[in-house]
Coordinates of N, CA and C in Angstrom, one line a residue:
S117 N 0.5 -1.5 -0.2 CA -0.1 0.2 0.4 C 0.7 1.1 0.2
C118 N -0.1 2.5 -1.1 CA 1.4 3.5 -1.1 C 0.4 4.3 -0.4
P119 N 0.9 4.6 0.4 CA 0.2 6.6 0.7 C 0.7 7.3 0.0
S120 N -0.2 8.7 -0.6 CA -0.4 9.1 -2.1 C 0.2 10.9 -1.4
C121 N -1.2 10.8 -0.5 CA -0.7 12.0 0.1 C -1.4 12.0 1.6
S122 N -1.3 13.5 1.9 CA -1.9 13.3 3.1 C -2.1 14.0 4.3
H123 N -3.6 14.9 4.5 CA -3.5 16.2 4.9 C -4.2 16.6 6.6
Q124 N -4.5 17.5 7.5 CA -4.9 16.8 8.3 C -5.5 18.7 9.3
T125 N -6.5 17.4 9.2 CA -7.9 19.1 9.9 C -7.7 19.2 11.1
A126 N -8.7 19.9 11.6 CA -8.8 19.9 13.4 C -8.9 19.3 14.0
I127 N -9.7 18.0 13.8 CA -10.1 16.3 14.3 C -9.6 15.1 13.9
A128 N -8.9 15.5 12.4 CA -8.8 14.6 12.0 C -7.5 14.5 10.7
W129 N -7.0 13.7 10.1 CA -5.8 12.9 9.6 C -6.8 12.2 8.1
G130 N -6.4 13.2 6.7 CA -7.1 11.8 6.2 C -5.9 10.9 5.1
M131 N -6.3 10.6 4.3 CA -5.0 9.6 3.6 C -5.6 9.5 2.2
T132 N -5.2 9.5 1.0 CA -5.6 8.4 0.0 C -4.5 7.8 -0.3
L133 N -5.2 6.2 -0.5 CA -4.1 5.5 -0.3 C -4.5 4.2 -1.6
A134 N -3.5 3.5 -2.1 CA -3.4 2.8 -3.7 C -3.0 1.4 -3.3
H135 N -3.3 0.1 -3.1 CA -2.6 -0.6 -3.2 C -2.4 -0.9 -4.6
A136 N -1.1 -1.2 -4.4 CA -0.3 -2.3 -6.0 C 0.6 -4.0 -5.6
G137 N -1.2 -3.8 -4.8 CA -0.2 -5.5 -5.0 C 0.0 -6.1 -3.5
H138 N 0.0 -5.0 -3.0 CA -0.3 -5.5 -1.1 C -1.3 -6.2 -0.7
L139 N -1.2 -6.2 0.8 CA -2.6 -6.3 1.3 C -3.8 -5.6 1.9
P140 N -4.9 -4.9 2.0 CA -5.4 -4.3 2.9 C -3.7 -3.9 3.5
P141 N -4.6 -1.8 4.5 CA -4.3 -2.0 5.7 C -5.5 -2.2 6.8
F142 N -4.6 -1.5 7.7 CA -5.9 -1.7 8.5 C -5.8 -0.5 9.9
I143 N -6.5 -0.4 9.8 CA -6.7 0.8 11.1 C -6.8 0.3 12.5
R144 N -6.7 0.7 13.5 CA -6.7 0.4 14.4 C -7.2 1.2 15.2
R145 N -8.5 1.8 15.4 CA -8.7 3.0 15.7 C -8.8 2.7 17.3
K146 N -8.6 3.6 18.2 CA -8.7 4.1 19.7 C -9.7 4.4 20.5
T147 N -10.7 4.9 19.7 CA -11.9 5.3 20.6 C -12.8 4.8 21.1
R148 N -13.2 3.1 19.9 CA -13.9 2.3 19.2 C -13.3 1.4 19.7
G149 N -11.9 1.0 19.9 CA -11.5 -0.4 20.5 C -11.3 -1.0 19.0
E150 N -11.2 -0.8 18.1 CA -11.9 -2.1 16.5 C -11.3 -1.4 15.6
L151 N -10.9 -2.7 15.2 CA -10.3 -2.6 13.7 C -10.5 -2.8 12.7
V152 N -10.0 -1.9 11.9 CA -10.9 -1.9 11.2 C -10.4 -2.0 9.8
R153 N -10.1 -3.0 8.5 CA -10.0 -3.3 7.5 C -10.0 -2.5 6.0
V154 N -9.7 -1.9 5.6 CA -9.4 -0.6 4.4 C -9.4 -1.4 3.2
D155 N -10.4 -1.5 2.9 CA -10.8 -1.9 1.3 C -11.1 -1.4 0.4
G156 N -11.0 -2.1 -0.6 CA -11.0 -0.4 -2.0 C -9.5 0.0 -2.2
G157 N -8.9 0.2 -3.5 CA -7.8 0.7 -4.1 C -6.9 -0.1 -4.6
S158 N -7.4 -1.4 -4.9 CA -6.5 -2.1 -5.6 C -6.0 -2.1 -6.7
G159 N -5.7 -3.0 -7.4 CA -4.8 -2.4 -7.9 C -3.3 -3.7 -8.1
T160 N -2.7 -4.0 -10.1 CA -2.2 -5.1 -10.2 C 0.0 -4.1 -9.1
A161 N 0.4 -5.7 -9.4 CA 1.9 -5.2 -8.3 C 2.5 -4.3 -9.4
I162 N 3.1 -2.9 -9.4 CA 3.7 -2.2 -9.6 C 4.9 -3.1 -10.3
G163 N 5.1 -2.2 -11.6 CA 5.7 -3.0 -12.2 C 5.5 -3.9 -13.8
I164 N 3.9 -4.4 -13.6 CA 3.4 -5.7 -14.3 C 3.6 -5.1 -15.8
F165 N 2.4 -3.7 -15.2 CA 2.2 -3.9 -16.5 C 2.7 -1.5 -16.6
D166 N 2.9 -1.7 -18.1 CA 3.3 -0.6 -18.0 C 2.3 0.8 -17.9
E167 N 1.2 0.1 -18.3 CA 0.1 1.6 -18.2 C -1.0 0.8 -18.0
A168 N -0.4 0.7 -15.9 CA -1.7 0.1 -14.5 C -2.3 1.4 -14.6
V169 N -3.2 1.1 -13.7 CA -4.3 2.1 -13.2 C -4.4 1.3 -12.1
Y170 N -4.6 2.5 -10.5 CA -4.3 2.0 -9.8 C -5.9 2.9 -9.5
E171 N -6.9 2.6 -8.4 CA -8.3 2.5 -7.2 C -7.4 2.7 -6.4
E172 N -7.6 4.5 -6.2 CA -7.3 5.1 -4.9 C -8.7 4.8 -3.9
T173 N -8.5 4.8 -2.3 CA -8.9 4.9 -1.8 C -8.5 5.4 -0.4
V174 N -9.6 6.5 0.3 CA -9.6 7.5 0.9 C -9.9 7.6 2.3
L175 N -8.8 6.7 3.5 CA -9.2 7.2 5.0 C -9.4 8.4 5.7
Q176 N -10.3 8.4 6.8 CA -9.8 9.1 7.9 C -8.7 8.8 9.1
L177 N -7.8 9.4 9.6 CA -7.9 9.1 10.8 C -7.7 10.3 11.9
E178 N -7.7 9.4 12.9 CA -8.6 10.3 14.5 C -7.4 10.2 15.2
P179 N -7.0 11.3 16.3 CA -5.7 10.9 17.3 C -6.4 9.5 18.0
G180 N -5.1 9.2 18.2 CA -5.2 8.1 19.3 C -5.1 6.4 17.9
D181 N -6.0 6.7 16.5 CA -5.6 5.7 16.0 C -4.3 5.3 15.3
T182 N -3.8 4.0 14.9 CA -3.0 3.2 13.8 C -3.1 2.6 12.9
L183 N -2.5 3.5 11.6 CA -2.5 2.8 10.4 C -2.1 1.1 11.1
V184 N -1.7 0.4 10.1 CA -0.8 -1.0 10.2 C -0.8 -1.1 8.6
L185 N 0.6 -1.1 8.3 CA 0.4 -1.6 6.5 C 2.3 -2.4 6.3
C186 N 1.1 -3.6 6.2 CA 2.5 -5.4 5.6 C 2.5 -5.9 4.9
T187 N 3.6 -6.6 4.5 CA 3.9 -7.0 3.5 C 2.9 -8.7 3.4
D188 N 2.7 -9.2 2.6 CA 2.0 -10.9 2.6 C 2.7 -11.8 3.1
G189 N 4.3 -11.4 3.4 CA 5.3 -12.4 4.5 C 4.5 -12.3 6.1
V190 N 4.5 -11.6 6.3 CA 3.4 -11.2 7.6 C 2.1 -12.5 7.7
L191 N 1.6 -12.5 6.2 CA 0.4 -13.4 6.7 C 1.1 -14.9 6.5
E192 N 2.2 -15.2 5.2 CA 2.6 -16.4 5.7 C 4.0 -16.8 6.5
A193 N 4.4 -16.4 7.1 CA 4.6 -16.8 8.4 C 4.7 -18.3 8.6
T194 N 5.7 -19.3 8.0 CA 5.4 -19.9 8.4 C 5.7 -21.2 9.8
D195 N 5.1 -22.3 10.3 CA 5.5 -23.2 11.5 C 5.9 -24.0 11.1
E196 N 6.3 -24.4 11.9 CA 7.1 -25.8 11.7 C 6.6 -27.1 11.4
L197 N 5.1 -27.1 11.0 CA 4.0 -27.4 10.8 C 4.2 -27.6 9.3
G198 N 4.2 -26.1 8.5 CA 3.9 -25.2 7.5 C 2.5 -25.0 7.3
E199 N 2.0 -24.6 8.8 CA 0.4 -23.5 8.8 C 0.3 -22.0 8.8
Q200 N 0.1 -21.6 8.1 CA 1.2 -19.7 7.8 C -0.2 -19.2 9.1
F201 N 0.7 -17.8 8.8 CA 0.2 -17.2 10.6 C -1.1 -16.6 10.2
G202 N -1.2 -16.2 8.2 CA -2.7 -15.9 8.1 C -3.8 -15.3 8.2
F203 N -4.6 -14.3 8.5 CA -5.3 -13.1 7.8 C -6.2 -13.2 10.0
E204 N -6.5 -14.2 10.7 CA -7.3 -14.3 11.6 C -5.8 -14.5 12.4
R205 N -5.2 -14.6 12.1 CA -4.3 -14.3 13.4 C -3.2 -13.1 13.1
L206 N -3.8 -12.2 12.4 CA -3.2 -10.9 12.2 C -3.8 -10.1 12.8
E207 N -5.2 -10.4 12.5 CA -6.5 -9.4 12.9 C -6.7 -9.9 14.4
L208 N -6.4 -10.8 15.1 CA -6.2 -10.9 16.4 C -5.1 -9.9 16.9
S209 N -4.1 -10.3 16.6 CA -3.1 -9.4 17.1 C -3.1 -7.9 17.2
L210 N -3.9 -7.0 16.0 CA -4.2 -6.5 15.8 C -5.2 -6.0 16.6
S211 N -6.2 -6.5 17.1 CA -6.6 -6.1 17.3 C -7.6 -6.1 19.0
S212 N -5.4 -6.9 19.7 CA -6.1 -6.6 21.0 C -5.3 -5.9 21.5
G213 N -5.6 -5.8 23.2 CA -4.2 -4.9 23.4 C -4.5 -3.1 23.0
S214 N -3.6 -1.9 23.7 CA -3.4 -0.7 23.7 C -3.2 -0.9 22.0
S215 N -3.4 0.7 21.5 CA -3.6 0.8 19.9 C -2.9 1.7 19.3
R216 N -1.6 2.0 20.6 CA -0.9 2.7 20.8 C 0.9 2.0 19.4
P217 N 1.1 2.8 18.2 CA 2.4 1.9 17.0 C 3.2 1.0 17.9
K218 N 3.8 1.0 18.8 CA 5.2 0.7 19.5 C 4.3 0.0 19.9
D219 N 3.5 -0.4 21.0 CA 2.5 -2.0 21.6 C 2.0 -2.4 20.1
V220 N 1.5 -2.5 19.2 CA 1.5 -3.0 18.3 C 1.8 -3.0 17.7
A221 N 3.7 -2.5 17.5 CA 4.0 -3.2 16.6 C 4.9 -4.9 17.3
D222 N 5.2 -4.5 18.7 CA 5.5 -5.0 19.5 C 4.8 -5.9 20.2
R223 N 3.8 -6.6 20.0 CA 2.3 -7.5 20.4 C 2.7 -8.4 18.7
L224 N 2.7 -7.4 17.9 CA 2.2 -8.3 16.5 C 3.7 -9.3 16.4
Q225 N 4.7 -7.9 16.5 CA 6.3 -9.3 16.4 C 6.3 -10.6 17.2
R226 N 6.0 -10.3 18.8 CA 5.9 -11.3 19.5 C 5.5 -12.5 19.2
D227 N 4.1 -12.1 18.7 CA 2.7 -13.7 17.9 C 3.6 -14.2 17.0
L228 N 4.1 -13.0 15.8 CA 4.9 -14.1 15.1 C 6.0 -14.7 15.2
R229 N 6.8 -14.4 16.5 CA 7.8 -15.1 16.6 C 7.3 -16.2 17.3
E230 N 6.5 -16.4 18.5 CA 5.7 -17.3 18.8 C 5.2 -18.2 18.2
H231 N 4.8 -17.8 16.4 CA 3.9 -18.6 15.2 C 5.1 -19.7 15.0
V232 N 6.1 -19.2 14.5 CA 7.0 -19.6 13.5 C 8.6 -19.5 14.4
A233 N 8.6 -20.0 15.7 CA 9.3 -20.5 16.1 C 10.9 -20.2 15.4
D234 N 11.3 -21.2 15.3 CA 12.5 -21.8 14.9 C 12.5 -22.5 12.8
A235 N 11.1 -22.2 12.8 CA 10.7 -22.3 11.5 C 11.5 -21.9 10.0
A236 N 12.1 -21.6 9.0 CA 13.1 -21.2 8.7 C 12.1 -20.0 7.6
Q237 N 12.2 -18.7 7.7 CA 11.1 -18.5 6.1 C 11.3 -17.4 5.4
Y238 N 11.1 -17.8 4.2 CA 11.1 -17.7 2.3 C 10.4 -16.3 1.9
D239 N 10.5 -14.9 3.3 CA 9.8 -14.3 2.5 C 9.7 -13.0 3.9
D240 N 9.7 -11.6 3.1 CA 10.5 -10.7 4.0 C 9.0 -10.9 4.8
V241 N 9.3 -9.7 6.4 CA 8.4 -9.6 7.3 C 8.8 -8.1 7.2
T242 N 7.5 -7.6 7.1 CA 8.1 -6.0 6.5 C 6.4 -5.4 7.3
L243 N 6.5 -4.3 8.1 CA 5.8 -3.7 8.9 C 5.7 -2.5 8.8
I244 N 4.9 -1.3 8.6 CA 4.8 -0.2 8.9 C 3.7 0.4 9.8
L245 N 3.9 0.8 10.7 CA 2.7 1.4 11.8 C 3.1 2.7 11.7
L246 N 1.7 3.8 11.4 CA 1.6 4.4 11.5 C 0.7 5.9 12.5
G247 N 0.7 6.3 13.5 CA 0.2 7.1 14.7 C 0.3 8.1 14.4
V248 N -1.9 8.6 15.0 CA -2.0 9.7 14.5 C -1.8 10.2 16.1
T249 N -1.2 11.7 17.0 CA -1.5 11.7 18.1 C -1.8 13.4 18.5
D250 N -2.2 13.5 19.5 CA -2.9 14.9 18.7 C -2.0 15.9 19.7
E251 N -1.0 15.5 20.5 CA -0.7 16.5 21.5 C 0.8 16.7 20.2
P252 N 0.8 18.1 20.8 CA 1.7 18.8 19.5 C 3.2 18.2 19.6
G253 N 4.0 18.4 18.0 CA 5.3 18.1 18.2 C 6.0 19.0 18.2
P254 N 7.0 18.4 18.3 CA 7.9 19.7 18.4 C 8.3 20.3 17.3
G255 N 7.9 20.8 16.4 CA 7.5 21.4 15.5 C 8.4 20.4 14.0
R256 N 9.1 21.9 13.3 CA 9.9 21.6 12.3 C 11.1 20.4 12.1
I257 N 11.5 19.4 12.2 CA 12.6 18.9 11.9 C 13.5 19.2 10.8
R258 N 15.2 19.2 10.8 CA 15.9 19.2 9.6 C 16.2 18.1 9.3
R259 N 15.5 17.5 8.1 CA 16.7 16.4 7.7 C 18.0 16.4 7.8
R260 N 18.6 14.9 7.2 CA 19.8 14.9 7.6 C 20.4 15.4 6.4
D261 N 20.2 14.5 5.3 CA 20.1 15.5 3.7 C 20.3 16.9 3.4
E262 N 19.3 17.9 4.2 CA 19.7 19.6 4.5 C 20.5 20.0 4.0
P263 N 20.8 21.3 3.7 CA 21.6 22.2 4.1 C 21.9 21.7 5.3
T264 N 22.5 22.9 5.6 CA 22.4 23.6 7.4 C 22.6 25.3 6.8
Q265 N 23.5 25.2 6.2 CA 23.3 27.1 5.6 C 22.9 27.6 4.0
T266 N 22.0 28.5 4.5 CA 21.7 28.9 2.8 C 23.0 29.6 2.1
V267 N 23.1 29.4 0.8 CA 24.3 29.9 -0.1 C 23.9 31.4 -0.7
K268 N 24.6 32.5 0.2 CA 23.1 33.1 -1.3 C 24.9 33.4 -2.7
Q269 N 24.2 33.8 -3.7 CA 24.2 33.9 -4.8 C 24.7 36.0 -5.3

């Protein structure tokens, strides 16, 4: 899932997503304590077709919500008997406990480790979480590749 843009309002963040052959994202809602699977915005994997068109979907994130993006390696993580982690375990892991991004990531990583144990894995397991806070941030942070001074010409 590739976020293509985002904007902030006084009470929520809006985000437009387009899938490029990835799993649908999930939103872990803090206020209602629910897990929402974001359907829509489907498309073929990037690079397969030159003229591919990607459907977009718009979602709203509120303070305390966590957006969860992951690769199929999470679902396909197998235990020593060849049983995959799957959607059911993923949704159970994401929906239990706190909705804070660090807690969600720690819990999912723990659940994955317990499931696969010592079984060899053959796919990447990539997890991206985006948390929305209602607390003011520290302001603009300088990027590491940004020049430290302006050169006048």
